[in-house]
């Protein structure tokens, strides 16, 4: 079974099940579960050893992996993703992020095995980076295992469209090949952010959706220009170092953002990088170049958050190249600057949920009232509390104020898990406990600089005069005020990025079939965004997720994945609403378990506290 040297090259390819495509910086090789399958040419045989728990593991690094015992013969079990860090002169020391693209004597190869069906799933570290989710690592389950391997790939190089004679860039992507005899248009995943990595997202909760789609079409997780494993990756040097003995104020923090922007702009300017070429229209042209490189007439788009902004720009510029699209958390052409009223509406919904939760209602008759009381208290007299330094683990005293809490609240409105903590945290602050706020503020004040693309993409998209006037009018009417979209747009002049023309922000009209997915608890990309964009898509459909927040919207639910898969396959989708599991609030340390059970029969105990559900 291992005498591959005696076989012809054609026979080895046939036995191996698939050949490696040399199109991207990552390829997927489906393998059958037959343990007798010979390795491909250049692959070395490795004998599995036994760990203390009796499960097979790899004895030495190498590219060939035998499948787990007990798998049926011929069952499609695994997909092998081959990733690479191509060494190019001058690029290895441009990106200072820990564990990735650092100067080495040799390239650091790594292969990641994404298990299918019965294969065991474990937490992984891929190319030295932590497990990444679509929105944040806080909600990522263990889904993949990374092991050393050999690299076989070809880069996907592009010329900047604005300057064809300028230096080339390199885009990275993962491709999951389908076994379908008549595959549909390849589905390209566009991550959010800006600054998110599609290849990292493939390790998180979106992977099950990728696998379902791969039953009828290839799935391509793209790292957009300046992001993820694409080169150059526009990370910024330096860190914030804001004082701890005074509360954060808008002007103080904005000055720090401007300083970091000037430093990062100078850093990349010295290396010949034109930050103005990193905008949404340029990325849309990258997708068209990717389609041509793949040799397919059309691609389908799957996107979330900022990725929907890019997907809509792609549909506008290259409508004939897009088969269909599914957009989670819609950000239209003129939705880049967030409205404070959208955050206020979600806080109002939380207030209604709190009133229907007996455990909270008797202690907090009005959640919105509690928010205003704590904000006014911190505005009059900032509080000092101990926070935990994430770098050292030491407890340090931090002075927090109103702006600290406004930014902290905006952060917590990103996901259901964090929203479930919000009333309990305000209840603690009403009692004088500001430790959670102090720890969050301490982390923010000593955090690393955000990536440059987070600002170049947003600043170049800009906002129409009507949108900007609407933002100004809502600042004084909402509790979060300017914190809803801070530090945008005030930091854009420090980056030297001019907004694209007004045509970029004009409404889009297209016959491309699009499924717009929105969540009722999504303050960042509210349902009103989808309703506005849907007006220009006669073949569009809208899906509202009840209780859905911004992160992991829709595709974390089996029903949501099924509807998205059906739509991408070309089937009709008539469902207009989708319910999520019962929403509960974490209420730490307010009563003993026996008292909770007597007071409210459906209360559950968790490691963080008690979980109360609205009635």
CSV table of N, CA and C in Angstrom, one decimal, residues 83-85 97-102 108-112 124-131 145-148 199-200 229:
chain,number,residue,atom,x,y,z
A,83,UNK,N,-1.3,25.5,3.9
A,83,UNK,CA,-1.1,26.9,4.0
A,83,UNK,C,0.4,27.2,3.9
A,84,UNK,N,0.7,28.5,3.5
A,84,UNK,CA,2.1,28.8,3.3
A,84,UNK,C,2.4,30.2,3.7
A,85,UNK,N,3.6,30.4,4.1
A,85,UNK,CA,4.1,31.8,4.3
A,85,UNK,C,5.2,31.9,3.2
A,97,UNK,N,2.9,41.5,14.2
A,97,UNK,CA,1.9,40.7,15.0
A,97,UNK,C,2.6,39.4,15.5
A,98,UNK,N,2.3,39.1,16.8
A,98,UNK,CA,2.9,37.9,17.4
A,98,UNK,C,2.6,36.6,16.6
A,99,UNK,N,3.7,35.8,16.4
A,99,UNK,CA,3.5,34.5,15.9
A,99,UNK,C,3.2,34.4,14.4
A,100,UNK,N,3.3,35.4,13.7
A,100,UNK,CA,3.0,35.3,12.3
A,100,UNK,C,3.9,36.2,11.5
A,101,UNK,N,4.4,35.7,10.4
A,101,UNK,CA,5.3,36.4,9.5
A,101,UNK,C,6.4,37.1,10.2
A,102,UNK,N,7.1,36.4,11.0
A,102,UNK,CA,8.3,37.0,11.6
A,102,UNK,C,9.5,36.5,10.9
A,108,UNK,N,7.9,28.9,7.8
A,108,UNK,CA,7.3,28.0,8.8
A,108,UNK,C,6.1,27.4,8.2
A,109,UNK,N,6.1,26.1,7.8
A,109,UNK,CA,4.9,25.5,7.2
A,109,UNK,C,4.0,24.9,8.2
A,110,UNK,N,2.8,24.9,7.9
A,110,UNK,CA,1.8,24.3,8.8
A,110,UNK,C,0.6,23.8,8.0
A,111,UNK,N,0.1,22.7,8.4
A,111,UNK,CA,-1.1,22.1,7.7
A,111,UNK,C,-2.2,22.0,8.7
A,112,UNK,N,-3.4,22.4,8.3
A,112,UNK,CA,-4.5,22.3,9.2
A,112,UNK,C,-5.5,21.3,8.7
A,124,UNK,N,-7.4,24.6,17.9
A,124,UNK,CA,-6.1,24.6,17.2
A,124,UNK,C,-5.5,26.0,17.3
A,125,UNK,N,-4.2,26.0,16.9
A,125,UNK,CA,-3.5,27.3,16.7
A,125,UNK,C,-2.9,27.1,15.3
A,126,UNK,N,-3.3,28.0,14.4
A,126,UNK,CA,-2.9,27.9,13.0
A,126,UNK,C,-1.9,29.0,12.6
A,127,UNK,N,-0.8,28.6,12.2
A,127,UNK,CA,0.3,29.5,11.9
A,127,UNK,C,0.7,30.4,13.0
A,128,UNK,N,0.6,29.9,14.3
A,128,UNK,CA,1.0,30.6,15.4
A,128,UNK,C,-0.1,31.6,15.9
A,129,UNK,N,-1.2,31.7,15.2
A,129,UNK,CA,-2.3,32.6,15.6
A,129,UNK,C,-3.4,31.9,16.4
A,130,UNK,N,-4.0,32.6,17.2
A,130,UNK,CA,-5.1,32.1,18.0
A,130,UNK,C,-6.3,31.8,17.2
A,131,UNK,N,-7.2,31.0,17.7
A,131,UNK,CA,-8.5,30.6,17.1
A,131,UNK,C,-9.3,31.9,16.9
A,145,UNK,N,-7.7,21.1,14.0
A,145,UNK,CA,-6.4,20.8,14.6
A,145,UNK,C,-5.3,21.1,13.6
A,146,UNK,N,-4.3,21.8,14.1
A,146,UNK,CA,-3.1,22.2,13.2
A,146,UNK,C,-1.9,21.3,13.5
A,147,UNK,N,-1.3,20.8,12.5
A,147,UNK,CA,-0.1,19.9,12.6
A,147,UNK,C,0.9,20.4,11.5
A,148,UNK,N,2.2,20.1,11.8
A,148,UNK,CA,3.2,20.5,10.8
A,148,UNK,C,3.0,19.8,9.5
A,199,UNK,N,-9.6,33.4,6.1
A,199,UNK,CA,-9.0,32.1,6.4
A,199,UNK,C,-9.1,31.8,7.9
A,200,UNK,N,-9.0,32.8,8.8
A,200,UNK,CA,-9.2,32.5,10.2
A,200,UNK,C,-10.6,32.2,10.6
A,229,UNK,N,-3.7,36.7,6.0
A,229,UNK,CA,-2.4,36.2,5.5
A,229,UNK,C,-2.0,36.8,4.1
